[in-house]
Each structure stands twice: as C-alpha cells, then as structure tokens.
PDB file of C-alpha atoms in Angstrom:
ATOM      1  CA  MET F 299     -10.996  -0.462  22.995  1.00  0.00           C
ATOM      2  CA  SER F 300      -8.527  -0.564  25.809  1.00  0.00           C
ATOM      3  CA  THR F 301      -5.373  -2.659  26.888  1.00  0.00           C
ATOM      4  CA  HIS F 302      -4.248  -4.446  29.985  1.00  0.00           C
ATOM      5  CA  ARG F 303      -3.022  -1.225  31.337  1.00  0.00           C
ATOM      6  CA  GLY F 304      -6.437   0.276  30.918  1.00  0.00           C
ATOM      7  CA  TYR F 305      -5.994   3.045  28.239  1.00  0.00           C
ATOM      8  CA  SER F 306      -6.751   3.152  24.457  1.00  0.00           C
ATOM      9  CA  LYS F 307      -4.253   0.875  22.472  1.00  0.00           C
ATOM     10  CA  ARG F 308      -1.190   3.059  21.227  1.00  0.00           C
ATOM     11  CA  VAL F 309      -0.650   2.144  17.616  1.00  0.00           C
ATOM     12  CA  LEU F 310       1.924   3.572  15.503  1.00  0.00           C
ATOM     13  CA  VAL F 311       1.775   3.643  11.653  1.00  0.00           C
ATOM     14  CA  THR F 312       5.154   4.467   9.866  1.00  0.00           C
ATOM     15  CA  GLY F 313       4.091   6.310   6.507  1.00  0.00           C
ATOM     16  CA  GLY F 314       1.197   7.287   8.236  1.00  0.00           C
ATOM     17  CA  ALA F 315       0.928  10.862   5.808  1.00  0.00           C
ATOM     18  CA  GLY F 316       0.691   8.601   2.582  1.00  0.00           C
ATOM     19  CA  PHE F 317      -2.035   7.641   0.751  1.00  0.00           C
ATOM     20  CA  LEU F 318      -2.663   4.240   2.404  1.00  0.00           C
ATOM     21  CA  GLY F 319      -1.496   5.468   5.664  1.00  0.00           C
ATOM     22  CA  SER F 320      -3.768   8.378   6.287  1.00  0.00           C
ATOM     23  CA  HIS F 321      -6.944   6.231   5.642  1.00  0.00           C
ATOM     24  CA  LEU F 322      -5.702   3.703   8.058  1.00  0.00           C
ATOM     25  CA  CYS F 323      -4.727   6.438  10.879  1.00  0.00           C
ATOM     26  CA  GLU F 324      -8.528   7.664  10.253  1.00  0.00           C
ATOM     27  CA  ARG F 325      -9.891   4.089  10.793  1.00  0.00           C
ATOM     28  CA  LEU F 326      -7.847   3.490  13.663  1.00  0.00           C
ATOM     29  CA  ILE F 327      -9.226   6.739  15.224  1.00  0.00           C
ATOM     30  CA  GLU F 328     -12.557   5.835  14.747  1.00  0.00           C
ATOM     31  CA  GLN F 329     -11.828   2.400  16.534  1.00  0.00           C
ATOM     32  CA  GLY F 330     -10.635   4.056  19.714  1.00  0.00           C
ATOM     33  CA  CYS F 331      -7.057   3.737  19.382  1.00  0.00           C
ATOM     34  CA  GLU F 332      -4.448   6.158  20.214  1.00  0.00           C
ATOM     35  CA  VAL F 333      -2.493   6.963  16.648  1.00  0.00           C
ATOM     36  CA  LEU F 334       1.418   7.926  16.467  1.00  0.00           C
ATOM     37  CA  CYS F 335       1.801   8.715  13.064  1.00  0.00           C
ATOM     38  CA  VAL F 336       5.417   9.230  11.857  1.00  0.00           C
ATOM     39  CA  ASP F 337       6.567  10.227   8.022  1.00  0.00           C
ATOM     40  CA  ASN F 338       9.494  12.142   6.594  1.00  0.00           C
ATOM     41  CA  TYR F 339       7.056  13.726   3.732  1.00  0.00           C
ATOM     42  CA  PHE F 340       8.590  12.436   0.803  1.00  0.00           C
ATOM     43  CA  THR F 341       5.554  11.183  -0.528  1.00  0.00           C
ATOM     44  CA  GLY F 342       3.188  11.473   2.148  1.00  0.00           C
ATOM     45  CA  ALA F 343       1.475  15.082   3.206  1.00  0.00           C
ATOM     46  CA  ARG F 344       0.051  16.460   6.170  1.00  0.00           C
ATOM     47  CA  SER F 345      -2.942  17.480   4.148  1.00  0.00           C
ATOM     48  CA  ASN F 346      -3.982  14.152   3.933  1.00  0.00           C
ATOM     49  CA  LEU F 347      -4.507  13.836   7.633  1.00  0.00           C
ATOM     50  CA  LEU F 348      -6.251  17.093   8.079  1.00  0.00           C
ATOM     51  CA  LYS F 349      -9.374  15.521   9.589  1.00  0.00           C
ATOM     52  CA  LEU F 350      -7.164  14.420  12.270  1.00  0.00           C
ATOM     53  CA  HIS F 351      -4.836  17.286  13.155  1.00  0.00           C
ATOM     54  CA  ASN F 352      -6.859  18.525  16.398  1.00  0.00           C
ATOM     55  CA  HIS F 353      -7.692  15.018  17.497  1.00  0.00           C
ATOM     56  CA  PRO F 354      -6.800  14.485  21.338  1.00  0.00           C
ATOM     57  CA  ARG F 355      -5.927  10.749  20.231  1.00  0.00           C
ATOM     58  CA  PHE F 356      -3.588  11.592  17.109  1.00  0.00           C
ATOM     59  CA  GLU F 357      -0.017  12.665  17.294  1.00  0.00           C
ATOM     60  CA  LEU F 358       2.025  13.282  14.120  1.00  0.00           C
ATOM     61  CA  VAL F 359       5.807  12.968  14.246  1.00  0.00           C
ATOM     62  CA  ARG F 360       8.495  13.687  11.185  1.00  0.00           C
ATOM     63  CA  HIS F 361      10.758  10.963  11.273  1.00  0.00           C
ATOM     64  CA  ASP F 362      12.640   8.915   8.275  1.00  0.00           C
ATOM     65  CA  VAL F 363      12.649   5.199   9.566  1.00  0.00           C
ATOM     66  CA  THR F 364      16.020   4.808   8.353  1.00  0.00           C
ATOM     67  CA  PHE F 365      17.035   5.959  11.805  1.00  0.00           C
ATOM     68  CA  PRO F 366      15.931   4.448  14.941  1.00  0.00           C
ATOM     69  CA  LEU F 367      12.831   5.308  17.115  1.00  0.00           C
ATOM     70  CA  TYR F 368      12.265   5.032  20.527  1.00  0.00           C
ATOM     71  CA  VAL F 369       8.676   5.006  21.572  1.00  0.00           C
ATOM     72  CA  GLU F 370       6.299   3.140  23.591  1.00  0.00           C
ATOM     73  CA  VAL F 371       3.453   1.632  21.468  1.00  0.00           C
ATOM     74  CA  ASP F 372       1.172  -1.593  21.337  1.00  0.00           C
ATOM     75  CA  GLU F 373       0.922  -2.438  17.839  1.00  0.00           C
ATOM     76  CA  ILE F 374       3.266  -1.145  14.486  1.00  0.00           C
ATOM     77  CA  TYR F 375       2.068  -0.785  11.151  1.00  0.00           C
ATOM     78  CA  ASN F 376       4.865  -0.231   8.695  1.00  0.00           C
ATOM     79  CA  LEU F 377       3.746   1.206   5.476  1.00  0.00           C
ATOM     80  CA  ALA F 378       6.824   3.628   5.143  1.00  0.00           C
ATOM     81  CA  CYS F 379       7.932   3.377   1.452  1.00  0.00           C
ATOM     82  CA  PRO F 380       7.730   5.466  -1.661  1.00  0.00           C
ATOM     83  CA  ALA F 381       5.310   2.706  -3.613  1.00  0.00           C
ATOM     84  CA  SER F 382       5.147   4.278  -6.994  1.00  0.00           C
ATOM     85  CA  PRO F 383       7.694   3.849 -10.036  1.00  0.00           C
ATOM     86  CA  VAL F 384       7.973   7.729 -10.041  1.00  0.00           C
ATOM     87  CA  HIS F 385       8.791   8.253  -6.959  1.00  0.00           C
ATOM     88  CA  TYR F 386      10.730   4.988  -5.684  1.00  0.00           C
ATOM     89  CA  GLN F 387      13.304   5.351  -8.831  1.00  0.00           C
ATOM     90  CA  HIS F 388      14.091   8.879  -7.895  1.00  0.00           C
ATOM     91  CA  ASP F 389      16.338   7.643  -5.198  1.00  0.00           C
ATOM     92  CA  PRO F 390      16.648   3.814  -5.576  1.00  0.00           C
ATOM     93  CA  VAL F 391      19.242   3.750  -2.658  1.00  0.00           C
ATOM     94  CA  GLN F 392      17.177   5.699  -0.365  1.00  0.00           C
ATOM     95  CA  THR F 393      14.109   3.124  -1.643  1.00  0.00           C
ATOM     96  CA  THR F 394      15.870   0.101  -0.985  1.00  0.00           C
ATOM     97  CA  LYS F 395      17.430   1.380   2.583  1.00  0.00           C
ATOM     98  CA  THR F 396      13.695   2.631   3.608  1.00  0.00           C
ATOM     99  CA  SER F 397      12.612  -0.854   3.074  1.00  0.00           C
ATOM    100  CA  VAL F 398      15.506  -2.926   4.453  1.00  0.00           C
ATOM    101  CA  ILE F 399      17.199  -0.622   7.343  1.00  0.00           C
ATOM    102  CA  GLY F 400      13.562   0.870   7.819  1.00  0.00           C
ATOM    103  CA  ALA F 401      12.023  -2.461   8.750  1.00  0.00           C
ATOM    104  CA  ILE F 402      15.344  -3.587  10.608  1.00  0.00           C
ATOM    105  CA  ASN F 403      14.616  -0.434  12.971  1.00  0.00           C
ATOM    106  CA  MET F 404      10.973  -1.235  13.144  1.00  0.00           C
ATOM    107  CA  LEU F 405      11.309  -4.837  14.135  1.00  0.00           C
ATOM    108  CA  GLY F 406      13.834  -4.005  16.481  1.00  0.00           C
ATOM    109  CA  LEU F 407      11.443  -1.600  18.229  1.00  0.00           C
ATOM    110  CA  ALA F 408       8.630  -4.154  18.012  1.00  0.00           C
ATOM    111  CA  LYS F 409      10.695  -6.443  20.008  1.00  0.00           C
ATOM    112  CA  ARG F 410      11.680  -4.202  22.457  1.00  0.00           C
ATOM    113  CA  VAL F 411       8.447  -3.361  23.596  1.00  0.00           C
ATOM    114  CA  GLY F 412       6.609  -6.508  22.556  1.00  0.00           C
ATOM    115  CA  ALA F 413       4.317  -5.379  20.135  1.00  0.00           C
ATOM    116  CA  PRO F 414       3.003  -7.032  17.256  1.00  0.00           C
ATOM    117  CA  ILE F 415       4.081  -5.335  13.834  1.00  0.00           C
ATOM    118  CA  LEU F 416       2.405  -5.634  10.488  1.00  0.00           C
ATOM    119  CA  GLN F 417       4.490  -5.330   7.313  1.00  0.00           C
ATOM    120  CA  ALA F 418       3.025  -3.724   4.208  1.00  0.00           C
ATOM    121  CA  SER F 419       4.600  -5.711   1.595  1.00  0.00           C
ATOM    122  CA  THR F 420       3.475  -5.341  -2.101  1.00  0.00           C
ATOM    123  CA  SER F 421       2.579  -7.688  -5.174  1.00  0.00           C
ATOM    124  CA  GLU F 422       5.741  -6.220  -6.654  1.00  0.00           C
ATOM    125  CA  ILE F 423       7.300  -8.866  -4.974  1.00  0.00           C
ATOM    126  CA  TYR F 424       5.895 -11.639  -7.334  1.00  0.00           C
ATOM    127  CA  GLY F 425       7.798  -9.679 -10.494  1.00  0.00           C
ATOM    128  CA  ASP F 426       6.497 -10.443 -13.894  1.00  0.00           C
ATOM    129  CA  PRO F 427       4.383 -13.386 -12.565  1.00  0.00           C
ATOM    130  CA  THR F 428       4.591 -16.701 -14.730  1.00  0.00           C
ATOM    131  CA  ILE F 429       1.619 -17.839 -12.816  1.00  0.00           C
ATOM    132  CA  HIS F 430      -1.856 -16.339 -12.875  1.00  0.00           C
ATOM    133  CA  PRO F 431      -3.697 -15.787 -10.459  1.00  0.00           C
ATOM    134  CA  GLN F 432      -0.383 -15.234  -8.035  1.00  0.00           C
ATOM    135  CA  PRO F 433      -0.763 -17.470  -4.921  1.00  0.00           C
ATOM    136  CA  GLU F 434       1.171 -16.364  -1.610  1.00  0.00           C
ATOM    137  CA  GLU F 435       3.161 -19.731  -2.340  1.00  0.00           C
ATOM    138  CA  TYR F 436       4.433 -18.585  -5.666  1.00  0.00           C
ATOM    139  CA  TRP F 437       8.196 -17.403  -5.427  1.00  0.00           C
ATOM    140  CA  GLY F 438       8.053 -14.649  -8.218  1.00  0.00           C
ATOM    141  CA  ASN F 439       9.920 -13.797 -11.696  1.00  0.00           C
ATOM    142  CA  VAL F 440      11.731 -10.668 -10.251  1.00  0.00           C
ATOM    143  CA  ASN F 441      14.656  -8.956 -11.973  1.00  0.00           C
ATOM    144  CA  THR F 442      17.596  -8.286  -9.342  1.00  0.00           C
ATOM    145  CA  ILE F 443      19.166  -5.419 -11.173  1.00  0.00           C
ATOM    146  CA  GLY F 444      16.726  -3.519 -13.133  1.00  0.00           C
ATOM    147  CA  PRO F 445      15.086  -0.153 -12.786  1.00  0.00           C
ATOM    148  CA  ARG F 446      12.024  -1.538 -10.326  1.00  0.00           C
ATOM    149  CA  SER F 447      14.409  -3.808  -8.457  1.00  0.00           C
ATOM    150  CA  CYS F 448      14.944  -1.271  -5.419  1.00  0.00           C
ATOM    151  CA  TYR F 449      11.145  -1.502  -4.831  1.00  0.00           C
ATOM    152  CA  ASP F 450      10.934  -5.165  -5.394  1.00  0.00           C
ATOM    153  CA  GLU F 451      13.843  -6.559  -3.908  1.00  0.00           C
ATOM    154  CA  GLY F 452      13.739  -4.282  -0.782  1.00  0.00           C
ATOM    155  CA  LYS F 453       9.867  -5.401  -0.244  1.00  0.00           C
ATOM    156  CA  ARG F 454      11.638  -9.095  -0.790  1.00  0.00           C
ATOM    157  CA  CYS F 455      14.161  -8.602   1.825  1.00  0.00           C
ATOM    158  CA  ALA F 456      12.075  -7.126   4.197  1.00  0.00           C
ATOM    159  CA  GLU F 457       9.735 -10.011   3.950  1.00  0.00           C
ATOM    160  CA  THR F 458      12.985 -12.000   4.990  1.00  0.00           C
ATOM    161  CA  LEU F 459      13.462  -9.897   7.691  1.00  0.00           C
ATOM    162  CA  PHE F 460      10.386 -10.043   9.259  1.00  0.00           C
ATOM    163  CA  PHE F 461      10.378 -13.822   9.100  1.00  0.00           C
ATOM    164  CA  ASP F 462      13.690 -14.288  10.473  1.00  0.00           C
ATOM    165  CA  TYR F 463      12.722 -12.123  13.475  1.00  0.00           C
ATOM    166  CA  ASN F 464       9.566 -14.358  14.079  1.00  0.00           C
ATOM    167  CA  ARG F 465      11.681 -17.871  14.001  1.00  0.00           C
ATOM    168  CA  GLN F 466      14.379 -16.197  15.880  1.00  0.00           C
ATOM    169  CA  HIS F 467      12.783 -14.077  18.017  1.00  0.00           C
ATOM    170  CA  LYS F 468       9.529 -15.380  18.491  1.00  0.00           C
ATOM    171  CA  LEU F 469       7.896 -11.684  17.357  1.00  0.00           C
ATOM    172  CA  LYS F 470       4.624 -11.331  16.434  1.00  0.00           C
ATOM    173  CA  ILE F 471       4.593 -10.286  12.503  1.00  0.00           C
ATOM    174  CA  LYS F 472       2.017 -10.097  10.100  1.00  0.00           C
ATOM    175  CA  VAL F 473       2.490  -9.643   6.310  1.00  0.00           C
ATOM    176  CA  ILE F 474       0.455  -7.981   3.644  1.00  0.00           C
ATOM    177  CA  ARG F 475       0.947  -8.299  -0.032  1.00  0.00           C
ATOM    178  CA  ILE F 476      -0.789  -5.331  -1.273  1.00  0.00           C
ATOM    179  CA  PHE F 477      -2.057  -5.233  -5.117  1.00  0.00           C
ATOM    180  CA  ASN F 478      -3.149  -2.195  -6.841  1.00  0.00           C
ATOM    181  CA  THR F 479      -5.249   0.024  -4.297  1.00  0.00           C
ATOM    182  CA  TYR F 480      -6.740   3.335  -5.656  1.00  0.00           C
ATOM    183  CA  GLY F 481      -8.772   6.083  -3.962  1.00  0.00           C
ATOM    184  CA  PRO F 482      -8.671   9.662  -2.436  1.00  0.00           C
ATOM    185  CA  ARG F 483      -5.832  11.224  -1.827  1.00  0.00           C
ATOM    186  CA  MET F 484      -3.304   9.062  -4.311  1.00  0.00           C
ATOM    187  CA  HIS F 485      -0.425  11.505  -5.319  1.00  0.00           C
ATOM    188  CA  PRO F 486      -1.761  13.150  -8.798  1.00  0.00           C
ATOM    189  CA  ASN F 487       1.732  12.722 -10.186  1.00  0.00           C
ATOM    190  CA  ASP F 488       2.571   9.303  -8.849  1.00  0.00           C
ATOM    191  CA  GLY F 489       2.596   7.744 -12.278  1.00  0.00           C
ATOM    192  CA  ARG F 490      -0.132   5.100 -11.350  1.00  0.00           C
ATOM    193  CA  VAL F 491      -2.347   4.256 -13.840  1.00  0.00           C
ATOM    194  CA  VAL F 492      -5.783   5.044 -11.923  1.00  0.00           C
ATOM    195  CA  SER F 493      -4.596   8.690 -10.867  1.00  0.00           C
ATOM    196  CA  ASN F 494      -2.997   9.249 -14.370  1.00  0.00           C
ATOM    197  CA  PHE F 495      -5.886   8.480 -16.157  1.00  0.00           C
ATOM    198  CA  ILE F 496      -8.262  10.587 -14.149  1.00  0.00           C
ATOM    199  CA  VAL F 497      -6.113  13.448 -13.997  1.00  0.00           C
ATOM    200  CA  GLN F 498      -5.591  13.481 -17.586  1.00  0.00           C
ATOM    201  CA  ALA F 499      -9.378  13.055 -18.187  1.00  0.00           C
ATOM    202  CA  LEU F 500     -10.303  15.756 -15.841  1.00  0.00           C
ATOM    203  CA  LYS F 501      -7.829  18.015 -17.521  1.00  0.00           C
ATOM    204  CA  GLY F 502      -8.846  16.977 -21.150  1.00  0.00           C
ATOM    205  CA  GLU F 503      -5.044  15.693 -22.182  1.00  0.00           C
ATOM    206  CA  PRO F 504      -4.511  12.414 -24.108  1.00  0.00           C
ATOM    207  CA  ILE F 505      -4.609   9.513 -21.741  1.00  0.00           C
ATOM    208  CA  THR F 506      -1.414   7.531 -21.796  1.00  0.00           C
ATOM    209  CA  VAL F 507      -1.764   3.873 -22.427  1.00  0.00           C
ATOM    210  CA  PHE F 508       1.938   1.892 -22.353  1.00  0.00           C
ATOM    211  CA  GLY F 509       1.909  -0.986 -25.087  1.00  0.00           C
ATOM    212  CA  GLU F 510      -1.519  -2.049 -26.735  1.00  0.00           C
ATOM    213  CA  GLY F 511      -3.253  -1.671 -23.185  1.00  0.00           C
ATOM    214  CA  ASN F 512      -3.448  -5.383 -23.089  1.00  0.00           C
ATOM    215  CA  GLN F 513      -1.853  -5.890 -19.774  1.00  0.00           C
ATOM    216  CA  THR F 514      -3.955  -6.348 -16.859  1.00  0.00           C
ATOM    217  CA  ARG F 515      -4.640  -4.919 -13.242  1.00  0.00           C
ATOM    218  CA  SER F 516      -6.762  -5.946 -10.548  1.00  0.00           C
ATOM    219  CA  PHE F 517      -7.866  -2.294  -8.476  1.00  0.00           C
ATOM    220  CA  CYS F 518      -8.950  -2.414  -4.993  1.00  0.00           C
ATOM    221  CA  TYR F 519     -10.769   0.559  -3.442  1.00  0.00           C
ATOM    222  CA  VAL F 520      -8.622   1.949  -0.295  1.00  0.00           C
ATOM    223  CA  ASP F 521     -11.189   1.072   2.177  1.00  0.00           C
ATOM    224  CA  ASP F 522     -11.420  -2.332   1.563  1.00  0.00           C
ATOM    225  CA  LEU F 523      -7.683  -2.862   1.748  1.00  0.00           C
ATOM    226  CA  VAL F 524      -8.024  -0.891   5.154  1.00  0.00           C
ATOM    227  CA  ASP F 525     -10.792  -3.296   6.466  1.00  0.00           C
ATOM    228  CA  GLY F 526      -8.087  -6.511   5.484  1.00  0.00           C
ATOM    229  CA  MET F 527      -4.990  -4.575   7.333  1.00  0.00           C
ATOM    230  CA  VAL F 528      -7.237  -4.354  10.338  1.00  0.00           C
ATOM    231  CA  LYS F 529      -8.870  -7.749  10.180  1.00  0.00           C
ATOM    232  CA  PHE F 530      -5.441  -9.105   9.759  1.00  0.00           C
ATOM    233  CA  MET F 531      -3.789  -7.389  12.759  1.00  0.00           C
ATOM    234  CA  ALA F 532      -6.856  -8.610  15.079  1.00  0.00           C
ATOM    235  CA  THR F 533      -6.447 -12.211  14.070  1.00  0.00           C
ATOM    236  CA  ALA F 534      -4.489 -14.813  16.161  1.00  0.00           C
ATOM    237  CA  PRO F 535      -1.043 -14.147  16.662  1.00  0.00           C
ATOM    238  CA  ASP F 536      -0.065 -17.555  14.698  1.00  0.00           C
ATOM    239  CA  VAL F 537      -1.465 -16.415  11.589  1.00  0.00           C
ATOM    240  CA  THR F 538       1.663 -14.481  10.132  1.00  0.00           C
ATOM    241  CA  GLY F 539       0.681 -14.639   6.339  1.00  0.00           C
ATOM    242  CA  PRO F 540       1.818 -13.619   4.011  1.00  0.00           C
ATOM    243  CA  ILE F 541      -1.592 -12.701   2.784  1.00  0.00           C
ATOM    244  CA  ASN F 542      -2.623 -11.206  -0.459  1.00  0.00           C
ATOM    245  CA  LEU F 543      -4.898  -8.442  -0.203  1.00  0.00           C
ATOM    246  CA  GLY F 544      -6.620  -6.939  -3.361  1.00  0.00           C
ATOM    247  CA  ASN F 545      -9.740  -7.343  -5.363  1.00  0.00           C
ATOM    248  CA  PRO F 546      -9.341 -10.126  -7.942  1.00  0.00           C
ATOM    249  CA  GLY F 547     -11.682  -8.357 -10.454  1.00  0.00           C
ATOM    250  CA  GLU F 548      -9.408  -8.110 -13.568  1.00  0.00           C
ATOM    251  CA  PHE F 549      -9.091  -5.541 -16.124  1.00  0.00           C
ATOM    252  CA  THR F 550      -7.186  -4.475 -18.964  1.00  0.00           C
ATOM    253  CA  ILE F 551      -5.624  -1.149 -19.104  1.00  0.00           C
ATOM    254  CA  LEU F 552      -7.374  -0.219 -21.928  1.00  0.00           C
ATOM    255  CA  GLU F 553     -10.606  -0.908 -20.342  1.00  0.00           C
ATOM    256  CA  LEU F 554      -9.777   1.158 -17.449  1.00  0.00           C
ATOM    257  CA  ALA F 555      -8.721   3.878 -19.801  1.00  0.00           C
ATOM    258  CA  GLU F 556     -12.092   3.807 -21.372  1.00  0.00           C
ATOM    259  CA  GLN F 557     -14.267   3.444 -18.045  1.00  0.00           C
ATOM    260  CA  VAL F 558     -12.434   6.760 -16.622  1.00  0.00           C
ATOM    261  CA  ILE F 559     -13.273   8.619 -19.816  1.00  0.00           C
ATOM    262  CA  ARG F 560     -16.990   7.736 -19.870  1.00  0.00           C
ATOM    263  CA  LEU F 561     -16.949   8.368 -15.927  1.00  0.00           C
ATOM    264  CA  THR F 562     -15.450  11.738 -16.353  1.00  0.00           C
ATOM    265  CA  GLY F 563     -17.512  12.652 -19.587  1.00  0.00           C
ATOM    266  CA  SER F 564     -13.824  13.605 -20.726  1.00  0.00           C
ATOM    267  CA  SER F 565     -12.971  14.361 -24.562  1.00  0.00           C
ATOM    268  CA  SER F 566      -9.617  12.995 -24.171  1.00  0.00           C
ATOM    269  CA  LYS F 567      -8.611  10.701 -26.738  1.00  0.00           C
ATOM    270  CA  ILE F 568      -6.030   7.399 -25.758  1.00  0.00           C
ATOM    271  CA  VAL F 569      -2.690   7.325 -26.982  1.00  0.00           C
ATOM    272  CA  HIS F 570       0.041   4.857 -27.078  1.00  0.00           C
ATOM    273  CA  LYS F 571       3.449   4.865 -25.828  1.00  0.00           C
ATOM    274  CA  PRO F 572       6.089   1.983 -25.622  1.00  0.00           C
ATOM    275  CA  LEU F 573       6.117  -0.263 -22.473  1.00  0.00           C
ATOM    276  CA  PRO F 574       8.214   0.343 -19.595  1.00  0.00           C
ATOM    277  CA  LYS F 575      11.068  -2.085 -18.875  1.00  0.00           C
ATOM    278  CA  ASP F 576       9.849  -4.940 -16.549  1.00  0.00           C
ATOM    279  CA  ASP F 577       6.582  -3.812 -16.863  1.00  0.00           C
ATOM    280  CA  PRO F 578       4.216  -6.881 -15.512  1.00  0.00           C
ATOM    281  CA  LYS F 579       1.928  -8.166 -18.136  1.00  0.00           C
ATOM    282  CA  GLN F 580      -0.557  -9.425 -15.689  1.00  0.00           C
ATOM    283  CA  ARG F 581      -1.345  -8.863 -12.120  1.00  0.00           C
ATOM    284  CA  GLN F 582      -4.159 -10.609 -10.199  1.00  0.00           C
ATOM    285  CA  PRO F 583      -4.329 -11.849  -6.756  1.00  0.00           C
ATOM    286  CA  ASP F 584      -5.579 -14.959  -5.322  1.00  0.00           C
ATOM    287  CA  ILE F 585      -7.094 -13.980  -2.149  1.00  0.00           C
ATOM    288  CA  ALA F 586      -8.352 -17.635  -0.753  1.00  0.00           C
ATOM    289  CA  LYS F 587      -6.058 -17.003   2.253  1.00  0.00           C
ATOM    290  CA  ALA F 588      -7.855 -13.986   2.913  1.00  0.00           C
ATOM    291  CA  LYS F 589     -11.358 -15.254   2.435  1.00  0.00           C
ATOM    292  CA  ALA F 590     -10.803 -18.292   4.888  1.00  0.00           C
ATOM    293  CA  LEU F 591      -8.111 -16.785   7.422  1.00  0.00           C
ATOM    294  CA  LEU F 592      -9.696 -13.127   7.742  1.00  0.00           C
ATOM    295  CA  ASP F 593     -13.263 -13.509   6.293  1.00  0.00           C
ATOM    296  CA  TRP F 594     -12.281 -10.457   4.029  1.00  0.00           C
ATOM    297  CA  GLU F 595     -12.942  -9.911   0.427  1.00  0.00           C
ATOM    298  CA  PRO F 596     -13.384  -6.734  -1.325  1.00  0.00           C
ATOM    299  CA  THR F 597     -17.319  -5.248  -1.559  1.00  0.00           C
ATOM    300  CA  ILE F 598     -16.705  -1.906  -3.764  1.00  0.00           C
ATOM    301  CA  PRO F 599     -16.760  -2.130  -7.217  1.00  0.00           C
ATOM    302  CA  LEU F 600     -14.461  -0.567  -9.705  1.00  0.00           C
ATOM    303  CA  GLU F 601     -17.389   1.827 -11.006  1.00  0.00           C
ATOM    304  CA  GLU F 602     -18.153   3.106  -7.396  1.00  0.00           C
ATOM    305  CA  GLY F 603     -14.742   3.548  -6.391  1.00  0.00           C
ATOM    306  CA  LEU F 604     -13.499   5.419  -9.578  1.00  0.00           C
ATOM    307  CA  ARG F 605     -16.613   7.518  -9.280  1.00  0.00           C
ATOM    308  CA  ARG F 606     -15.208   8.413  -5.557  1.00  0.00           C
ATOM    309  CA  THR F 607     -11.939   8.942  -6.699  1.00  0.00           C
ATOM    310  CA  ILE F 608     -12.804  11.174  -9.506  1.00  0.00           C
ATOM    311  CA  ALA F 609     -14.868  13.409  -7.358  1.00  0.00           C
ATOM    312  CA  TYR F 610     -11.635  14.005  -4.775  1.00  0.00           C
ATOM    313  CA  PHE F 611      -9.809  14.670  -7.839  1.00  0.00           C
ATOM    314  CA  ALA F 612     -12.104  16.993  -9.528  1.00  0.00           C
ATOM    315  CA  ASP F 613     -12.554  18.856  -6.020  1.00  0.00           C
ATOM    316  CA  SER F 614      -8.584  18.989  -5.624  1.00  0.00           C
ATOM    317  CA  LEU F 615      -7.357  20.164  -9.062  1.00  0.00           C
ATOM    318  CA  LYS F 616      -9.762  23.268  -8.645  1.00  0.00           C
TER     319      LYS F 616
END
C-alpha cells in the first residue's frame, strides 16, 4: 500500500493504546501502513501495543488531544476518549473536553494536511432510545444534564463539528457509531458488562446484574468492528456516514451472565442490584447502511468471541 508520494500510507490513530485503538493499529500495520499512535494513557496502556513496540513502521507518542498536534499524516482515526462509565464519569469535564476540543484539534490537523478523518462516535448518542433497533436517522433520546451526559453530549457535539467541517471546509470525513464491542485487551475494571462478568466469573465472585437483567445489548467482537472501520475509511469520499457498526444479535444481560458462567465453568451466583440512572433499556444497531455501503456485517458469533475474551482474561489474571 503506497501513496502518491511513493511510501507507505502514514496513519494517525488517536487513543491508539486503548482497547479498540490497539487492535486497529495492529490491523493497519498488517496492511502495510506506517502508524503514528498517540495516547495520554488515561485508559490506554503501552502493554496493549507490545506486539508493535519494535516494529519499524510503528511510532508511539504520549499526547493529549485537547492540545494541538503538529504532524504530517495521510489519514486520521480519532478514537481518543474514555468510553466506559467508570472512566468517563471519573473526570466528566475532561471527558467533554476530550470529545469536543479533541475533535476540533484533529479536524484542524486534517484540514491542514488534507487528510480524510474518521470519528469513532458511539451508540450512546441515541441515549435511552424510543425506537428499536436504532437507525442512523434517529436523533436520540438523551439527557443533557445527567451523569452520562459528558460522554453522550460530548460525542454528539463532536459529530456536529465533523459535519460542519465537511460542509464548511469540504473536509473528507467518516463518522461511525460504535455499539457494544468486546474482546481481548478490554480494561478489567472498566465497568462494562462483558469484562465485569468474565472477571467476576473467573474469580468466583458474585456476578452483578443491574435490575432484573431484562435490558438488552448487542455485542460485537473487536475484530469485526475493526474490519468495519477499515472498510469505511476505504470507501468513496462522499460516503460520510454516520454509519452504525455493531452486531444486531440481541441478548438480555441475564442471558449474557448465564452464558459467561457456562463458558468459564464458574461457580459464581448472580446477584441483582438497582439500575443506574439513565441506563438504556434496549440497544441494538440497525446495520442496513453498513451492509449496503460497506458490504460489512459481523461474522464472529457471541459464544466464539466470549471464548477468546475469556482466554485473554484467564491469562492476564494469572
């Protein structure tokens, strides 16, 4: 893969030491790109990138995207932002700044160097949806002043900025809305349901289900999601999105807990706790656009993905 300048395409990945970012960096290196990974290590870790540390086409820089970045690149994937409630609620003001000021800085960089830029947005922009499943045309049902608002509204504002840069400056943008994604390198203490359940089951601790466990989620394995991101970046410049990326297979939280117990062979028992404020009752992507425009849909079933993720956590908890 080479550009008109006769060398490997140089790709910037912000938040590249995180769960999703590290998998994306590996995929881009496999495709022959030069990768510049920037991360401030708030939730990311250098250990997520061990496979790439000595690779000649990989560069890792400690940087916070709320400050400008002056580099020369051919493409940008903007993934920088804590994505789990435990982390984004720890410093909600910084979370909003990362989404909004980070987007402004990366869009400014993309405009200066003429690079297409992909924004990792989120299904959280739909809030607690009143439409099911959620198509991209749905505007959402979001609380602007709740404990999750720093993330939800920050990402919504970032989408606004991306489309305004596209309209005002003719910038080549891509916006994806990521639904629940899981896999190796998830942070063990990020409060997300898959990592929570697996870690609790492996330790033989009670498995915490909020409410009755009837709320539903759709779980996409990380390899499938990275496939979608890379395919989207390679589509025609006029395909801007937003496009939902996620697995439309819908499971209740209780079903997930029972499956994790079965796959780990754990003796853990399920305990119920009150539902957190503004926790969505249903979350399922409508991926018709991704199928039509990207020829993409997930291929890894939940049980297979859970087996791989359990194996990772079993090894990392040793």
